[in-house]
Coordinates of C-alpha atoms in Angstrom, one line a residue:
X1161 CA -4.8 -5.4 -6.6
X1162 CA -3.8 -5.0 -10.3
X1163 CA -2.7 -8.4 -11.5
X1164 CA -0.9 -7.0 -14.6
X1165 CA 1.3 -4.8 -12.5
X1166 CA 2.0 -7.1 -9.6
X1167 CA 2.8 -10.5 -11.0
X1168 CA 6.4 -11.6 -10.5
X1169 CA 8.8 -11.8 -13.3
X1170 CA 9.7 -15.2 -14.6
X1171 CA 13.1 -15.2 -13.0
X1172 CA 11.4 -14.6 -9.6
X1173 CA 9.1 -17.5 -9.6
X1174 CA 11.6 -20.2 -8.7
X1175 CA 12.3 -18.3 -5.4
X1176 CA 8.7 -18.5 -4.3
X1177 CA 8.4 -22.2 -3.3
X1178 CA 8.6 -21.9 0.5
X1179 CA 7.8 -19.4 3.3
X1180 CA 10.3 -18.0 5.8
X1181 CA 7.5 -18.0 8.4
X1182 CA 7.4 -21.8 8.4
X1183 CA 3.7 -22.1 7.4
X1184 CA 3.1 -24.9 5.1
X1185 CA 1.9 -23.6 1.7
X1186 CA -1.8 -24.1 1.2
X1187 CA -2.7 -24.0 4.9
X1188 CA -5.0 -21.3 6.2
X1189 CA -3.5 -18.1 7.7
X1190 CA -4.7 -17.3 11.2
X1191 CA -5.3 -13.7 10.7
X1192 CA -5.6 -11.2 13.5
X1193 CA -8.7 -9.1 13.3
X1194 CA -10.0 -6.5 15.8
X1195 CA -13.0 -7.9 17.7
X1196 CA -16.4 -6.3 16.8
X1197 CA -19.7 -7.1 18.2
X1198 CA -22.3 -9.1 16.2
X1199 CA -24.5 -6.1 15.9
X1200 CA -21.7 -3.9 14.5
X1201 CA -20.7 -6.6 12.0
X1202 CA -24.3 -7.0 10.9
X1203 CA -24.6 -3.3 10.3
X1204 CA -21.3 -3.1 8.5
X1205 CA -22.0 -6.0 6.2
X1206 CA -25.4 -4.6 5.2
X1207 CA -25.6 -4.0 1.5
X1208 CA -27.7 -1.3 0.0
X1209 CA -29.0 -0.9 -3.5
X1210 CA -29.4 2.8 -3.0
X1211 CA -25.9 3.4 -1.9
X1212 CA -24.6 0.9 -4.5
X1213 CA -26.3 3.0 -7.2
X1214 CA -25.0 6.2 -5.8
X1215 CA -21.4 4.9 -6.0
X1216 CA -21.7 2.9 -9.3
X1217 CA -24.0 5.3 -11.4
X1218 CA -22.2 8.3 -9.9
X1219 CA -19.0 7.0 -11.1
X1220 CA -20.3 5.9 -14.5
X1221 CA -22.0 9.4 -15.0
X1222 CA -18.6 11.0 -14.1
X1223 CA -16.7 9.2 -16.8
X1224 CA -19.6 9.7 -19.3
X1225 CA -19.4 13.4 -18.7
X1226 CA -15.6 13.6 -18.9
X1227 CA -15.6 11.5 -22.1
X1228 CA -18.3 13.6 -23.7
X1229 CA -16.4 16.7 -22.9
X1230 CA -13.2 15.3 -24.4
X1231 CA -14.9 14.2 -27.7
X1232 CA -16.8 17.4 -28.0
X1233 CA -13.6 19.3 -27.4
X1234 CA -12.0 17.9 -30.5
X1235 CA -14.2 20.0 -32.7
X1236 CA -15.0 22.9 -30.3
X1237 CA -12.1 23.6 -28.0
X1238 CA -8.5 24.7 -28.5
X1239 CA -6.1 21.8 -28.8
X1240 CA -4.6 22.3 -25.3
X1241 CA -8.0 22.4 -23.6
X1242 CA -8.9 19.3 -25.5
X1243 CA -5.8 17.5 -24.3
X1244 CA -6.6 18.6 -20.8
X1245 CA -10.2 17.3 -21.2
X1246 CA -8.8 13.8 -22.3
X1247 CA -6.3 13.8 -19.5
X1248 CA -9.2 14.4 -17.0
X1249 CA -11.2 11.7 -18.6
X1250 CA -8.3 9.2 -18.5
X1251 CA -7.6 10.2 -14.9
X1252 CA -11.2 9.2 -13.9
X1253 CA -11.3 6.1 -16.2
X1254 CA -8.2 4.7 -14.6
X1255 CA -10.2 4.0 -11.5
X1256 CA -12.3 1.6 -13.4
X1257 CA -10.2 -1.1 -12.0
X1258 CA -11.3 -0.2 -8.5
X1259 CA -15.0 -0.4 -9.3
X1260 CA -14.4 -3.6 -11.1
X1261 CA -12.6 -4.9 -8.0
X1262 CA -15.5 -4.1 -5.7
X1263 CA -18.0 -5.7 -8.0
X1264 CA -15.9 -8.9 -8.2
X1265 CA -16.4 -9.0 -4.4
X1266 CA -20.2 -8.7 -4.9
X1267 CA -20.4 -6.3 -2.1
X1268 CA -21.9 -3.2 -3.7
X1269 CA -25.6 -4.1 -4.3
X1270 CA -28.0 -6.0 -2.1
X1271 CA -29.7 -7.3 -5.3
X1272 CA -27.1 -9.9 -6.4
X1273 CA -27.7 -9.8 -10.2
X1274 CA -26.9 -6.0 -10.1
X1275 CA -23.4 -6.8 -9.0
X1276 CA -23.0 -9.2 -12.0
X1277 CA -24.5 -6.8 -14.4
X1278 CA -22.3 -3.8 -13.6
X1279 CA -19.3 -6.1 -13.2
X1280 CA -19.6 -6.9 -16.9
X1281 CA -19.9 -3.3 -17.9
X1282 CA -16.8 -2.4 -15.9
X1283 CA -15.0 -5.5 -17.2
X1284 CA -15.7 -4.4 -20.8
X1285 CA -14.9 -0.8 -20.4
X1286 CA -11.5 -1.5 -18.8
X1287 CA -10.6 -4.6 -20.9
X1288 CA -10.6 -6.6 -17.7
X1289 CA -11.2 -10.3 -17.4
X1290 CA -13.4 -10.9 -14.3
X1291 CA -13.0 -14.7 -14.5
X1292 CA -9.3 -14.3 -14.3
X1293 CA -9.4 -11.6 -11.6
X1294 CA -11.8 -13.5 -9.4
X1295 CA -9.7 -16.6 -9.4
X1296 CA -6.5 -14.6 -8.5
X1297 CA -8.1 -12.2 -6.0
X1298 CA -9.7 -14.9 -4.0
X1299 CA -6.3 -16.3 -3.3
X1300 CA -4.9 -12.8 -2.6
X1301 CA -7.4 -12.3 0.2
X1302 CA -7.0 -15.8 1.7
X1303 CA -3.2 -15.7 1.7
X1304 CA -2.3 -11.9 1.4
X1305 CA 1.4 -11.7 0.7
X1306 CA 2.1 -15.3 1.6
X1307 CA 3.9 -16.7 -1.5
X1308 CA 3.5 -19.1 -3.3
X1309 CA -0.3 -19.1 -2.3
X1310 CA -0.6 -15.4 -3.2
X1311 CA 1.3 -14.3 -6.3
X1312 CA -1.0 -11.4 -7.2
X1313 CA 1.1 -9.1 -5.1
X1314 CA 4.7 -10.1 -4.4
X1315 CA 7.2 -8.1 -2.3
X1316 CA 9.5 -6.4 -2.5
X1317 CA 7.9 -4.2 -5.2
X1318 CA 10.3 -2.0 -7.2
X1319 CA 9.5 1.3 -9.0
X1320 CA 11.3 2.8 -12.0
X1321 CA 10.3 6.5 -11.6
X1322 CA 11.0 7.3 -15.3
X1323 CA 8.6 4.6 -16.4
X1324 CA 5.9 6.0 -14.1
X1325 CA 6.4 9.4 -15.5
X1326 CA 5.9 8.2 -19.0
X1327 CA 3.1 5.7 -18.4
X1328 CA 1.3 7.9 -15.9
X1329 CA 0.6 10.6 -18.6
X1330 CA 0.5 8.6 -21.9
X1331 CA 1.1 4.8 -21.9
X1332 CA 2.2 4.6 -25.5
X1333 CA 2.9 0.9 -25.3
X1334 CA -0.5 0.2 -23.7
X1335 CA -2.4 -0.5 -26.9
X1336 CA 0.1 -3.3 -27.7
X1337 CA 0.0 -4.8 -24.2
X1338 CA -3.8 -4.7 -23.9
X1339 CA -4.6 -6.2 -27.4
X1340 CA -1.7 -8.7 -27.4
X1341 CA -2.6 -9.9 -23.9
X1342 CA -6.3 -10.2 -24.7
X1343 CA -5.5 -12.0 -28.0
X1344 CA -3.3 -14.6 -26.2
X1345 CA -6.0 -15.3 -23.6
X1346 CA -8.6 -15.5 -26.4
X1347 CA -6.5 -18.1 -28.1
X1348 CA -6.8 -20.2 -24.9
X1349 CA -3.2 -19.7 -23.7
X1350 CA -2.5 -20.1 -20.0
X1351 CA 0.9 -18.8 -19.3
X1352 CA 3.1 -18.3 -16.2
X1353 CA 3.2 -20.1 -12.9
X1354 CA 0.3 -18.1 -11.4
X1355 CA -2.1 -18.5 -14.2
X1356 CA -1.4 -22.2 -14.5
X1357 CA -2.0 -22.5 -10.8
X1358 CA -5.3 -20.7 -11.0
X1359 CA -6.4 -22.4 -14.3
X1360 CA -4.9 -25.9 -14.3
X1361 CA -5.7 -28.3 -17.2
X1362 CA -8.2 -30.2 -15.1
X1363 CA -10.5 -27.1 -15.0
X1364 CA -11.4 -26.7 -18.7
X1365 CA -14.7 -24.8 -17.9
X1366 CA -12.8 -22.1 -16.1
X1367 CA -10.2 -21.9 -19.0
X1368 CA -13.1 -21.7 -21.5
X1369 CA -14.9 -18.9 -19.6
X1370 CA -11.6 -16.9 -19.4
X1371 CA -11.0 -17.3 -23.1
X1372 CA -14.6 -16.5 -24.1
X1373 CA -14.6 -13.2 -22.3
X1374 CA -11.4 -12.2 -24.0
X1375 CA -13.0 -13.0 -27.4
X1376 CA -16.0 -10.8 -26.5
X1377 CA -13.6 -8.0 -25.6
X1378 CA -11.9 -8.1 -28.9
X1379 CA -15.1 -8.3 -30.9
X1380 CA -16.9 -5.5 -28.9
X1381 CA -14.0 -3.0 -28.9
X1382 CA -13.2 -3.9 -32.5
X1383 CA -16.7 -2.8 -33.4
X1384 CA -16.4 0.4 -31.4
X1385 CA -13.1 1.3 -33.0
X1386 CA -14.2 0.4 -36.5
X1387 CA -17.4 2.3 -36.3
X1388 CA -15.8 5.4 -34.8
X1389 CA -13.2 5.5 -37.7
X1390 CA -15.7 4.8 -40.5
X1391 CA -18.1 7.5 -39.2
X1392 CA -15.4 10.1 -38.7
X1393 CA -15.9 10.1 -35.0
X1394 CA -12.5 8.6 -34.2
X1395 CA -12.2 10.4 -30.8
X1396 CA -14.9 8.0 -29.5
X1397 CA -12.6 5.1 -29.7
X1398 CA -9.9 7.0 -27.7
X1399 CA -12.5 8.0 -25.1
X1400 CA -14.2 4.6 -24.9
X1401 CA -11.8 1.8 -25.8
X1402 CA -8.5 3.3 -24.9
X1403 CA -9.4 5.4 -21.9
X1404 CA -7.0 3.6 -19.6
X1405 CA -4.0 4.6 -21.6
X1406 CA -3.6 8.2 -20.4
X1407 CA -3.9 10.1 -17.2
X1408 CA -3.2 7.2 -15.0
X1409 CA -0.7 8.8 -12.6
X1410 CA -3.1 9.7 -9.7
X1411 CA -4.7 6.2 -9.7
X1412 CA -1.2 4.6 -9.8
X1413 CA -0.2 6.6 -6.7
X1414 CA -3.4 5.5 -4.9
X1415 CA -3.3 1.8 -5.9
X1416 CA 0.5 1.2 -5.5
X1417 CA 0.3 2.4 -1.9
X1418 CA -1.7 -0.6 -0.8
X1419 CA 1.2 -3.0 0.1
X1420 CA 4.5 -1.5 -1.2
X1421 CA 7.3 -1.5 1.3
X1422 CA 5.4 -3.5 4.0
X1423 CA 5.9 -7.0 5.3
X1424 CA 5.1 -10.4 3.7
X1425 CA 4.6 -13.7 5.5
X1426 CA 2.8 -12.0 8.5
X1427 CA -0.7 -12.8 9.8
X1428 CA -1.6 -9.2 10.7
X1429 CA -3.2 -7.1 7.9
X1430 CA -2.0 -4.0 9.8
X1431 CA 1.6 -5.0 8.9
X1432 CA 1.0 -5.9 5.3
X1433 CA -1.7 -3.5 4.1
X1434 CA -1.7 0.3 4.2
X1435 CA -4.6 2.5 5.0
X1436 CA -4.3 6.2 4.0
X1437 CA -6.7 9.1 4.4
X1438 CA -7.9 10.9 1.3
X1439 CA -10.2 13.7 0.5
X1440 CA -13.9 12.9 -0.4
X1441 CA -13.4 13.2 -4.2
X1442 CA -10.4 10.8 -4.3
X1443 CA -12.3 8.4 -2.0
X1444 CA -15.2 8.4 -4.4
X1445 CA -13.1 7.8 -7.5
X1446 CA -10.9 5.2 -5.6
X1447 CA -14.1 3.4 -4.4
X1448 CA -12.9 3.9 -0.8
X1449 CA -10.0 1.5 -1.2
X1450 CA -7.8 3.9 0.7
X1451 CA -9.2 2.0 3.7
X1452 CA -7.2 -1.0 2.4
X1453 CA -6.3 -2.6 5.7
X1454 CA -10.0 -2.6 6.7
X1455 CA -11.0 -4.1 3.4
X1456 CA -8.6 -7.0 3.9
X1457 CA -9.7 -7.5 7.5
X1458 CA -13.4 -7.7 6.5
X1459 CA -13.7 -8.2 2.8
X1460 CA -17.5 -8.5 2.9
X1461 CA -18.0 -5.0 4.1
X1462 CA -19.2 -2.8 1.3
X1463 CA -16.8 -0.1 0.3
X1464 CA -19.1 2.7 1.2
X1465 CA -19.1 1.5 4.9
X1466 CA -15.3 1.2 5.2
X1467 CA -15.0 4.6 6.7
X1468 CA -17.3 3.5 9.5
X1469 CA -15.3 0.4 10.1
X1470 CA -12.1 2.5 10.2
X1471 CA -13.7 4.7 12.9
X1472 CA -14.6 1.7 15.0
X1473 CA -11.1 0.1 15.0
X1474 CA -9.0 3.2 14.7
X1475 CA -7.7 2.7 18.2
X1476 CA -6.1 -0.6 17.0
X1477 CA -4.6 0.8 13.8
X1478 CA -1.1 2.1 13.3
X1479 CA -0.7 5.8 12.3
X1480 CA -2.2 6.3 8.8
X1481 CA -0.7 8.9 6.5
X1482 CA -3.0 11.7 5.4
X1483 CA -3.0 12.4 1.7
X1484 CA -1.0 11.0 -1.2
X1485 CA 2.0 13.3 -0.6
X1486 CA 2.5 12.3 2.9
X1487 CA 2.0 8.7 1.9
X1488 CA 4.6 8.7 -0.7
X1489 CA 7.1 10.6 1.3
X1490 CA 6.9 7.7 3.7
X1491 CA 7.1 5.1 0.9
X1492 CA 10.0 6.8 -0.8
X1493 CA 12.0 6.6 2.4
X1494 CA 11.2 2.9 2.6
X1495 CA 12.2 2.3 -1.0
X1496 CA 15.4 4.2 -0.5
X1497 CA 16.4 2.1 2.4
X1498 CA 15.5 -1.1 0.5
X1499 CA 18.0 -0.2 -2.2
X1500 CA 20.9 -0.4 0.3
X1501 CA 19.2 -3.2 2.3
X1502 CA 17.0 -5.5 0.1
X1503 CA 15.8 -7.4 3.2
X1504 CA 14.4 -4.3 4.9
X1505 CA 10.6 -4.2 5.4
X1506 CA 8.8 -1.3 7.1
X1507 CA 7.1 -2.3 10.4
X1508 CA 4.5 0.3 11.6
X1509 CA 4.1 0.8 15.3
X1510 CA 0.9 -0.8 16.6
X1511 CA -1.1 0.7 19.5
X1512 CA -1.5 -1.4 22.6
X1513 CA -4.8 0.0 23.9
X1514 CA -7.9 -2.0 23.1
X1515 CA -11.2 -0.3 23.6
X1516 CA -14.4 -2.2 24.8
X1517 CA -17.0 -3.4 22.3
X1518 CA -20.4 -2.0 21.9
X1519 CA -22.1 1.2 20.8
X1520 CA -23.6 2.2 17.4
X1521 CA -21.7 2.6 14.1
X1522 CA -20.0 5.9 13.9
X1523 CA -21.6 8.3 11.3
X1524 CA -19.4 9.5 8.5

C-alpha cells in the first residue's frame, strides 16, 4: 500500500514491460471472487457515519492523547519515560497511512464530504499526497501485482533486516526524505516511470493538484515547526510534524505482510494478498487492513465490515496465520527460500468446499 516503500528501483523498471501470464498490459483482469447474495453485498457495502466517526475520531483521539502525553513528559517525566511516551505516540501515528488509505477509498462515512474532510486531515498529518496516492492506488486495485499496470507493489519484495531495525525505532534519514520528496513534488517534478504513467504531460490539472498539495504541506508544517521553536514548545513539532519518524516497527510488520512472498500475475486475490488475524487493538490501529484479501476482493466494503466479510467467505479462504509472530515466521521461511531460488513464490493451499449462499451477516 505504501507507495514510497514499494516502488521498484530504477534498474528494475526496464524488466516490467510484459507479463509472463500472457495478458496484454492494460486489459482488465478477470478476478475470482467468492459469490455472495445481493442482500449480503448490500449489507456489507452499507456505510455508516456513526461507525465512521467511531473509527476515525477514536483513532485521532488516540494519537492526540499519546502526543499530549509525550509533549507533557518533556517537562514532567524522567527522560526514559518521555522517550517511551514518544515511542508509543510514533507507534500509533505510523498507522496514519492506513486511515489515509481508507479515506482515499471514500468508504468510511456515508456522508461523502466527511470522507474528503478527514482525508485532508490525515494527508496533512502524515505528509501524504492524496492526489498522488489516489492515482496510484486505483491502478493497484484494478491490476493488483500485474506489472506494468501496477507498479505500486512489485514482487519480489526484499528486506534488509538491519535497515528495518534502524528505521523501525528512529528513522534518522526520514526528515530528509520527507522534506526533499515534498519539495521536489512542490516544484512540479514528475519523476520515474510510475509517476509519469500516472501524471502524463497531457494531464496538467492532475499535475497541478499534486504540486499544490505538496506546497500546502511545506507551508503548514513550516508554520508548526517555526512556531513551536519560537515559543519554546519544540516538542510539539516532534509530536505533530515528525510523528512518523519513530516507533514504526509494528506498523511495518503489519503493512509489509500484505503481499510479500506471494504470487504476481495471477487472477485470484487469495494467491496475491494475505489476510492475517490480529487482536482487537491492532485491528483498530491498522484500520482492519489485516483482512487484506477481503479488501481487494470487495474494495467498496467499509473497513469496519471486513471482519463480517471474512466470516462469510472463510470457507473459501486459505489458512490465515494468527498474529504477527506466526505471520512473519511464515514470511521469513518464504524469503529464505527466495534467496536460494529467486523464482520461488509461495502458493497457499485453497479449500475446495463451496458453501451455499444465503443467511444474515455474521455478527462480530
